[in-house]
Short mmCIF file of C-alpha atoms in Angstrom, two decimals:
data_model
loop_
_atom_site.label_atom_id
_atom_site.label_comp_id
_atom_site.label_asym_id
_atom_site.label_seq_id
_atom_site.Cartn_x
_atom_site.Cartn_y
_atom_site.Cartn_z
CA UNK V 896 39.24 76.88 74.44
CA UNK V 897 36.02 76.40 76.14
CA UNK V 898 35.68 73.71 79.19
CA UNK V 899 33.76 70.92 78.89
CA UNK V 900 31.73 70.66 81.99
CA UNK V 901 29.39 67.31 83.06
CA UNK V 902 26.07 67.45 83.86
CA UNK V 903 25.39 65.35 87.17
CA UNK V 904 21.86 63.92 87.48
CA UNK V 905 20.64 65.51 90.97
CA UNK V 906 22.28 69.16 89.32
CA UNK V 907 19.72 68.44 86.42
CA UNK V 908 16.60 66.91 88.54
CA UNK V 909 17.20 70.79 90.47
CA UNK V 910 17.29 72.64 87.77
CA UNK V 911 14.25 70.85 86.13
CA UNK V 912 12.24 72.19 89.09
CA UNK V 913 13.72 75.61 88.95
CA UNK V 914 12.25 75.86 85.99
CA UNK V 915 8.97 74.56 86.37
CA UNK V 916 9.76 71.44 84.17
CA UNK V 917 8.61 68.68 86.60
CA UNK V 918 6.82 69.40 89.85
CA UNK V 919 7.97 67.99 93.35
CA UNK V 920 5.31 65.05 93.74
CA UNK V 921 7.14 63.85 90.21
CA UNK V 922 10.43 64.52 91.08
CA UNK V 923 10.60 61.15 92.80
CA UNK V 924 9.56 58.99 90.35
CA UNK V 925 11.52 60.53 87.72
CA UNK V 926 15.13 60.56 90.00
CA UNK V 927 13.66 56.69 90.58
CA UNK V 928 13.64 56.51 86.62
CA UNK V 929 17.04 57.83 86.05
CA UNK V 930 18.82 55.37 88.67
CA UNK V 931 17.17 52.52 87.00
CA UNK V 932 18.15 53.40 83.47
CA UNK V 933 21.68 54.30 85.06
CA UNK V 934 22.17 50.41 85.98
CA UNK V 935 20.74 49.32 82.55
CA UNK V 936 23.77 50.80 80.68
CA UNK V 937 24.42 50.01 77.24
CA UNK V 938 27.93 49.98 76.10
CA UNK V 939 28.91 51.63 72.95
CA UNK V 940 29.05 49.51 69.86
CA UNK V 941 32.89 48.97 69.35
CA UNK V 942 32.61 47.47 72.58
CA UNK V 943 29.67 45.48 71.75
CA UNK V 944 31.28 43.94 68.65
CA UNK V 945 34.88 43.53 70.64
CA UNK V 946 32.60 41.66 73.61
CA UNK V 947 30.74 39.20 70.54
CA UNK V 948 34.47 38.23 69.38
CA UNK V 949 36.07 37.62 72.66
CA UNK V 950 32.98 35.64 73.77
CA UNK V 951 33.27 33.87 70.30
CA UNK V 952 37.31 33.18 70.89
CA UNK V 953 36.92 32.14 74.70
CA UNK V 954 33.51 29.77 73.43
CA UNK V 955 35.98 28.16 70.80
CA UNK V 956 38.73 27.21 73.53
CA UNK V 957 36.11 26.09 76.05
CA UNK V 958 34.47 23.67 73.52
CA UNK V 959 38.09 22.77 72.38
CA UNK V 960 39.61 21.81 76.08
CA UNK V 961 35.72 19.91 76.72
CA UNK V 962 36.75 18.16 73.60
CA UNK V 963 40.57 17.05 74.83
CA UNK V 964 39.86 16.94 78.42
CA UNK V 965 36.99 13.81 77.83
CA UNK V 966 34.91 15.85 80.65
CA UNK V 967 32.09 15.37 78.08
CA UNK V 968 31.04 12.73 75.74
CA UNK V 969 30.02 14.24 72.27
CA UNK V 970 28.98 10.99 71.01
CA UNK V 971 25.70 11.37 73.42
CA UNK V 972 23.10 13.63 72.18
CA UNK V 973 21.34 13.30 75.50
CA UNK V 974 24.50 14.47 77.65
CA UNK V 975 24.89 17.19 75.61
CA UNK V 976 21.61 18.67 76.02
CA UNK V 977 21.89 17.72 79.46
CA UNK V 978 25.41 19.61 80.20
CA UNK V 979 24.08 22.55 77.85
CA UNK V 980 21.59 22.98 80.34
CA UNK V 981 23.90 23.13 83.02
CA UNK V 982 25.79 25.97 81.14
CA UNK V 983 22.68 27.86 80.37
CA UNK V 984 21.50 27.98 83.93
CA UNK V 985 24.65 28.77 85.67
CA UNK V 986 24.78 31.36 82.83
CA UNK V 987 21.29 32.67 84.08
CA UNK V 988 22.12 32.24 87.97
CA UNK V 989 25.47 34.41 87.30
CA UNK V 990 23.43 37.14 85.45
CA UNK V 991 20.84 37.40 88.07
CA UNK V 992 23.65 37.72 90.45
CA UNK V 993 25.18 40.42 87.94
CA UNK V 994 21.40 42.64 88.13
CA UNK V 995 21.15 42.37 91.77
CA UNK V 996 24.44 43.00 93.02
CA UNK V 997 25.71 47.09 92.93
CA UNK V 998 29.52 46.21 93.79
CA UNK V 999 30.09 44.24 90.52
CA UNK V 1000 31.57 47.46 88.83
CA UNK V 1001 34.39 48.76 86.31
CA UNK V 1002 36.85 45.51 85.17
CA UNK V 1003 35.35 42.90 87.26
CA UNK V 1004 31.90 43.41 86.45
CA UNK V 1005 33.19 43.55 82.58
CA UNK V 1006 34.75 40.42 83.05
CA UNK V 1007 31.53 38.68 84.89
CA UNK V 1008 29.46 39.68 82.35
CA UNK V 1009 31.82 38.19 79.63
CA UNK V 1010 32.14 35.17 81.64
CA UNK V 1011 28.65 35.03 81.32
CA UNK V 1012 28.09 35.58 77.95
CA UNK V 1013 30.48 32.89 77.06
CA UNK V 1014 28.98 30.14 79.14
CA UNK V 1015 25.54 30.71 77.39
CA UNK V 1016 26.70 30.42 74.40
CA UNK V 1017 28.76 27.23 75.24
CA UNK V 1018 25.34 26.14 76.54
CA UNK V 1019 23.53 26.85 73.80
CA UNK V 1020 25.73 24.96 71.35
CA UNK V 1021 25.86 21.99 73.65
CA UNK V 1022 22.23 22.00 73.64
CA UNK V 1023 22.05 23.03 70.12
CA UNK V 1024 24.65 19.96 69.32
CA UNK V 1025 22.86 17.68 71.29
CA UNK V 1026 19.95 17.83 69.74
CA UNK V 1027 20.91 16.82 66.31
CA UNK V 1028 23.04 14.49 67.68
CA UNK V 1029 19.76 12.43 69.72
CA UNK V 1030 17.44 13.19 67.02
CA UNK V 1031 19.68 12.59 64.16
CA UNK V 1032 20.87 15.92 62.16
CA UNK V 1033 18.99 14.87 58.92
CA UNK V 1034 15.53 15.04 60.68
CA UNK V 1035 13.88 18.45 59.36
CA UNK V 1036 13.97 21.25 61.87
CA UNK V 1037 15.89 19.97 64.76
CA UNK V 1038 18.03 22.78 64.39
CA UNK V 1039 15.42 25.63 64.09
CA UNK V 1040 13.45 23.61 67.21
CA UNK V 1041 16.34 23.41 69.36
CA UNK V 1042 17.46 27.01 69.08
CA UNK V 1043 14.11 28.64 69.19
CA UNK V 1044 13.36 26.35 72.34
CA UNK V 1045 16.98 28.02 74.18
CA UNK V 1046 16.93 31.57 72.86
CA UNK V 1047 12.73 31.42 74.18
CA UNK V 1048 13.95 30.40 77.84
CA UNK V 1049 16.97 32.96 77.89
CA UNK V 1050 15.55 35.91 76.41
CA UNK V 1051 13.46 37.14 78.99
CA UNK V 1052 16.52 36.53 81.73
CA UNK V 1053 19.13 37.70 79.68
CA UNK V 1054 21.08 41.23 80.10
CA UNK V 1055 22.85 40.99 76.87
CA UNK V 1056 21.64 42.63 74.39
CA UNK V 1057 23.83 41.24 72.23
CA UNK V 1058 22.93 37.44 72.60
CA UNK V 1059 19.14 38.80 72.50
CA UNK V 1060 20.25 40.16 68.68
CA UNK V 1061 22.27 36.97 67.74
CA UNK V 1062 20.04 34.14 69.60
CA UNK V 1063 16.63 35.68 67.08
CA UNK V 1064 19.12 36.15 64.50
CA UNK V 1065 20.41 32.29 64.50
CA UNK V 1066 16.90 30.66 64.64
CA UNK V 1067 16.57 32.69 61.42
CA UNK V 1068 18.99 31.52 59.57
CA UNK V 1069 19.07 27.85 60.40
CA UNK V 1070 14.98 28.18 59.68
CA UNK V 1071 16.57 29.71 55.97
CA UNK V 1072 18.88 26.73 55.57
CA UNK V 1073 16.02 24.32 56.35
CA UNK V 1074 14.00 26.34 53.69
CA UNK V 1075 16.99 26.31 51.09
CA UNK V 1076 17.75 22.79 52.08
CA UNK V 1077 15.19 20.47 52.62
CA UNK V 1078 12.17 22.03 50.59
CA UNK V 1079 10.96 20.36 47.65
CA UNK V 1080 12.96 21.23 44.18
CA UNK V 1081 10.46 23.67 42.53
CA UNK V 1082 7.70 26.58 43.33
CA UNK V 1083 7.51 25.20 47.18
CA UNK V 1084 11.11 26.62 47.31
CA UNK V 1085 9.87 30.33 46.37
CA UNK V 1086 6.63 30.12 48.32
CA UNK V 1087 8.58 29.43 51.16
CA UNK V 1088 10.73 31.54 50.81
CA UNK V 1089 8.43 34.75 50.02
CA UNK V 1090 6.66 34.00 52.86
CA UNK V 1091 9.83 33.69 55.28
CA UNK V 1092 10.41 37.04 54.10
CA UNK V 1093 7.39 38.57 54.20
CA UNK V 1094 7.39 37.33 58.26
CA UNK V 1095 10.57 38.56 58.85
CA UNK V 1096 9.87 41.90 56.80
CA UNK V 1097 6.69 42.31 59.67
CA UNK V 1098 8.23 41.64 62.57
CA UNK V 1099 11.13 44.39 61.67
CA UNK V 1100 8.72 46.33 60.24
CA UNK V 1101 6.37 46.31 63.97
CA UNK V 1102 9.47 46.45 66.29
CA UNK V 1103 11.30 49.34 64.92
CA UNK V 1104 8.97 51.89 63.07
CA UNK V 1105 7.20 52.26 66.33
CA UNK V 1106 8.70 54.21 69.51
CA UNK V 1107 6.09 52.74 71.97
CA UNK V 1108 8.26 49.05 71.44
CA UNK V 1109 9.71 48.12 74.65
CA UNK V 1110 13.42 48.31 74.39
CA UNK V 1111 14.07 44.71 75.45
CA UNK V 1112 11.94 43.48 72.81
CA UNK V 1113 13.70 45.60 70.05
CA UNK V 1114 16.68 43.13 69.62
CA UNK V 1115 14.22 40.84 68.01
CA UNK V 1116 13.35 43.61 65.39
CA UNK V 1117 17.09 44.22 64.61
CA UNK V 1118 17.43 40.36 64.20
CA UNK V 1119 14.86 40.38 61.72
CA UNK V 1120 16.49 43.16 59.85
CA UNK V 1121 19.22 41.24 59.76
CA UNK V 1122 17.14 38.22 58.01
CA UNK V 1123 16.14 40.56 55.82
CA UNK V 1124 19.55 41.46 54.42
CA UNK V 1125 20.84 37.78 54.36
CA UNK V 1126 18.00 36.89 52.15
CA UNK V 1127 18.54 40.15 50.36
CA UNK V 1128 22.25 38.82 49.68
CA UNK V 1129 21.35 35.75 48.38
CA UNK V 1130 18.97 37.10 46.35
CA UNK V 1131 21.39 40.04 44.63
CA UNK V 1132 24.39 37.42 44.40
CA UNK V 1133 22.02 35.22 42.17
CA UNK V 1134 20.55 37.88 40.12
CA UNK V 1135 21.28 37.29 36.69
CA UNK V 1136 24.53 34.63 37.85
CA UNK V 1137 22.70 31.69 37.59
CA UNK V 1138 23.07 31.06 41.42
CA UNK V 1139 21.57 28.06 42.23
CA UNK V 1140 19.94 27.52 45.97
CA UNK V 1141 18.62 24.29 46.81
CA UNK V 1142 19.61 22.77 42.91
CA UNK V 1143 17.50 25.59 41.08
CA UNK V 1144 17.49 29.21 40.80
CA UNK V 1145 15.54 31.16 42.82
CA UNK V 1146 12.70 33.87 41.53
CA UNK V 1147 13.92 37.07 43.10
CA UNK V 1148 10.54 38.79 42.00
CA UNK V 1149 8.58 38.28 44.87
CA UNK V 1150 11.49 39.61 47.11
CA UNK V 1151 11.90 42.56 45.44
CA UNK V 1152 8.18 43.51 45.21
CA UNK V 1153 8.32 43.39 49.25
CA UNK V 1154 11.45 45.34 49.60
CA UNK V 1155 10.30 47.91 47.10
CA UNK V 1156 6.72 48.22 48.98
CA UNK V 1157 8.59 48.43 52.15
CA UNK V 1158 11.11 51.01 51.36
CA UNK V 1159 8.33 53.18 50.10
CA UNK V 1160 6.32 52.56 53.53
CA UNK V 1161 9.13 53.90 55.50
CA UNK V 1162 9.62 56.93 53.08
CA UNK V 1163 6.09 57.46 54.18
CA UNK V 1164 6.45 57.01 57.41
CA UNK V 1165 9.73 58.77 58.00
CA UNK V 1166 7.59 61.80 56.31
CA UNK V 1167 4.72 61.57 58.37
CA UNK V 1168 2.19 59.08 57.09
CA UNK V 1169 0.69 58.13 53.73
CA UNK V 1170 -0.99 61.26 52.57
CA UNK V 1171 2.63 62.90 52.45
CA UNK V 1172 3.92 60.92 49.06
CA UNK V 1173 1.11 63.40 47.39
CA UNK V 1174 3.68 65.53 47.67
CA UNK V 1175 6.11 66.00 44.67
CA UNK V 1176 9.10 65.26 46.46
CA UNK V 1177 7.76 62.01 48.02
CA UNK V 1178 6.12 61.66 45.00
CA UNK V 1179 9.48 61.31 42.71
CA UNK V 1180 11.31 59.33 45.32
CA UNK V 1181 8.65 56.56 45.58
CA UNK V 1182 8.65 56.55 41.60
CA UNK V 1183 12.22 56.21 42.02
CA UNK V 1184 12.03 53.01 44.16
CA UNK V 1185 9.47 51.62 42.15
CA UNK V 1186 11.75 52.08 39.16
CA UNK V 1187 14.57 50.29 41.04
CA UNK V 1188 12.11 47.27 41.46
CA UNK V 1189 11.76 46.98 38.32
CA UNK V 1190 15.23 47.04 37.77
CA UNK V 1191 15.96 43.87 39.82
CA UNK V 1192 18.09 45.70 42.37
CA UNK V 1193 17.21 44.27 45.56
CA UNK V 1194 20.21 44.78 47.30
CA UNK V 1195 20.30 48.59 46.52
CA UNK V 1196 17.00 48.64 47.77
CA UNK V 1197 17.45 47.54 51.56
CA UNK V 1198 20.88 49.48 51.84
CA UNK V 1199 18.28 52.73 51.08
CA UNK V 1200 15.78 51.26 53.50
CA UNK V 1201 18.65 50.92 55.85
CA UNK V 1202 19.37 54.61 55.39
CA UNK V 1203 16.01 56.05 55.71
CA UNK V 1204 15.26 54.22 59.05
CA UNK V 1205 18.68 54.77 60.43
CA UNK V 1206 17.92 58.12 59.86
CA UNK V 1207 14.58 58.55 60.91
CA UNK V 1208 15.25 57.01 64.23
CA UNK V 1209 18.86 58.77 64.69
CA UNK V 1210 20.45 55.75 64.91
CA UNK V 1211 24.04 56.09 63.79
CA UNK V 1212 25.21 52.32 63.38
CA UNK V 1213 22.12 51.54 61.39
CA UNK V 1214 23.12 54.18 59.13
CA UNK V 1215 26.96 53.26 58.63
CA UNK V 1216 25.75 49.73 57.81
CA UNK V 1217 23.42 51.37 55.01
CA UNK V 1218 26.07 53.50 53.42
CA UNK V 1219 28.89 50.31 53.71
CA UNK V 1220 26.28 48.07 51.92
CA UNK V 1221 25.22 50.44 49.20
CA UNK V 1222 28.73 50.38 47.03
CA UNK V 1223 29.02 47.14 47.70
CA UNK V 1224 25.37 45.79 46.38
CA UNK V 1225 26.06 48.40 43.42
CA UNK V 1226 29.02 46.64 42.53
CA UNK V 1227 27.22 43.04 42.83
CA UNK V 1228 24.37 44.65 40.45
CA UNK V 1229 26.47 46.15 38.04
CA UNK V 1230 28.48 42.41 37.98
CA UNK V 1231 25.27 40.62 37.34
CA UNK V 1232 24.36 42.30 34.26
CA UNK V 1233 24.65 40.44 31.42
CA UNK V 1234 26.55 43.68 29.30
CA UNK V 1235 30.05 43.81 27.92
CA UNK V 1236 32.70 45.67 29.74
CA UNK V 1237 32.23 49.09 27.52
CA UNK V 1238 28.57 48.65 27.41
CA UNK V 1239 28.68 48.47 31.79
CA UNK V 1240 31.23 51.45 31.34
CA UNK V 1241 28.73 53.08 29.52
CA UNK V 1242 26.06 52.39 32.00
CA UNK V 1243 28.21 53.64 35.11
CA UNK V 1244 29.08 56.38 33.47
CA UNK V 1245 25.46 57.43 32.52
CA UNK V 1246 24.24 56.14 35.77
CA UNK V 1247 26.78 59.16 37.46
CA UNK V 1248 24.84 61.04 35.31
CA UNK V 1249 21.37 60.97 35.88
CA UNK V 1250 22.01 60.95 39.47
CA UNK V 1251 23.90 64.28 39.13
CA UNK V 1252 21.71 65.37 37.00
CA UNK V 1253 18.65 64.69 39.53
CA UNK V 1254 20.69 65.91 42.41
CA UNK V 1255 21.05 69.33 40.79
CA UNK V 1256 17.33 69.13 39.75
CA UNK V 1257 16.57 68.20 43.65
CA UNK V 1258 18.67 71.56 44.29
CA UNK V 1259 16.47 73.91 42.08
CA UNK V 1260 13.34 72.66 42.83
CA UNK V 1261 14.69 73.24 46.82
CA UNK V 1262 13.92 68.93 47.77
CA UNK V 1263 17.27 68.42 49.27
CA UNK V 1264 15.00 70.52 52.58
CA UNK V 1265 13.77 68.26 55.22
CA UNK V 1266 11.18 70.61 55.56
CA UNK V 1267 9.79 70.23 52.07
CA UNK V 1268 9.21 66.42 52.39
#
């Protein structure tokens, strides 16, 4: 059995000028680089999504005792937003404590930084709540206003990444349910709509194609993503079901002409840039997503754009979210279609088929090589 040995960072700065890799004036500022990247740990994502639902159980119990306690009135909007302030700055006060201080380590800095993340978003909803509640919840926008104005003053003090993905994230979707709400019954429905998504498409599209993004900005791009595949759902549960948003059914077309130009972007980026989809294998798989447009299969769609930036970027949980979501919008496809049970037997069965079949083509023609594309 062979030992597993660590590698320290001081053994590896040494050996990097053994060999010539960095030079002694740089050797500073890279050892500086290292401790400051040290102290901005990320924690894996198990531990991320375990952190969102304890900080989503302890919120719940906090409101809950607030509410039976009588320590706040919920019938004034203006105390709300005033005690949601409160929260959100002793949030930010205890996180700037959290940066500065070195001896906040192992369990108790785990349990500071929870503590943390739990009264921001107690602050938040307070704030959030409050809002409605002095402006009246039937006013347009209150919702979107209020959240964008909180997840604006806490982003840029915040450690979490986590609240910088879900803060983005919620001003999204309540600026969605304002869209699918309050907008007039008709075309102003799917303008509004086409153009949400063609925002959030280039926002995602800016902060996570490119490497030179800062990496506290980058949140904001996985937030939009996430936009993106909550429209996406909508769109592939009313395909063909008669799913009615706002009392009418929405046009999917427009959405799926953006996903399909998008996905074929990032084929061409993942390659190398747009002169590569000259090549026959590029060639066939962006006449493959084009076909799939035309199909009316949004949903199958993002899960592949999922996949092909998860995998040109290396990123492992983007990936697993791609290959989760692609049986399941298959299944929502093949439940849409308007086809008897033998006749979408038929069409699985031939479907199994042609994929096969081009998988084995893929094979012969030597495609299924990175090094081809």
């Amino acid at each position: 059995m062979t030992a597993r040995h660590s590698i320290e960072a001081a053994h590896l700065l040494a050996r990097w000028r053994e060999a010539g890799f960095v030079d002694a004036e740089a050797l500073r500022p890279v050892a500086a680089a290292v401790v400051v990247e040290a102290r901005h740990y990320e924690p894996p994502l198990y531990l991320k999504i375990l952190s969102a639902i304890g900080t989503f159980v302890a919120t719940l119990f906090f409101l809950a005792f607030l509410a039976v306690s009588g320590l706040i009135s919920f019938d004034s909007g203006t105390g709300m937003m005033a005690w949601g302030a409160i929260f959100i700055a002793g949030a930010i006060a205890l996180g700037f404590t959290l940066a500065k201080s070195e001896e906040t380590a192992g369990i108790t800095g785990d349990l500071l930084a929870q503590a943390t993340f739990a009264a921001l978003a107690v602050g938040k909803i307070l704030f959030v709540a409050g809002a409605l509640e002095h402006f009246d919840f039937r006013t347009p926008w209150v919702a979107t206003y209020a959240l964008a104005a909180v997840t604006i003053v806490t982003y840029p003090v915040t450690g979490s990444s986590l609240d910088r993905l879900l803060s983005p994230y919620a001003v999204a979707c309540a600026a969605l349910v304002e869209i699918l709400s309050r907008t007039a019954v008709g075309q102003a429905t799917d303008g509004a709509m086409t153009i949400f998504f063609t925002v959030v498409t280039a926002i995602a599209g800016a902060l996570l194609l490119s490497h030179r993004v800062p990496v506290a900005i980058r949140p904001i791009g996985l937030a939009a993503l996430g936009a993106m595949g909550t429209v996406t759902t909508i769109v592939a549960i009313g395909h063909d079901g008669a799913f009615s948003m706002a009392r009418q059914v929405l046009d999917p077309r427009p959405i799926e002409a953006i996903l399909t130009a998008a996905l074929v972007g990032c084929i061409a980026w993942a390659a190398g840039g747009l002169d590569r989809l000259a090549r026959p294998p590029l060639a066939a798989a962006a006449l493959g997503v084009t076909a799939l447009g035309f199909a009316g299969a949004p949903g199958v769609i993002f899960a592949l754009l999922l996949l092909t930036v998860g995998h040109a970027r290396h990123d492992l949980p983007m990936r697993v979210i791609g290959i989760l979501s692609l049986p399941a919008f298959l299944v929502l496809w093949y439940y849409g279609r308007d086809m008897t049970f033998l006749a979408k037997s038929a069409t699985l069965i031939g479907s199994g088929l042609l994929l096969l079949a081009a998988r084995g083509g893929m094979m012969i023609m030597g495609w299924d090589r990175e090094d081809e594309a």
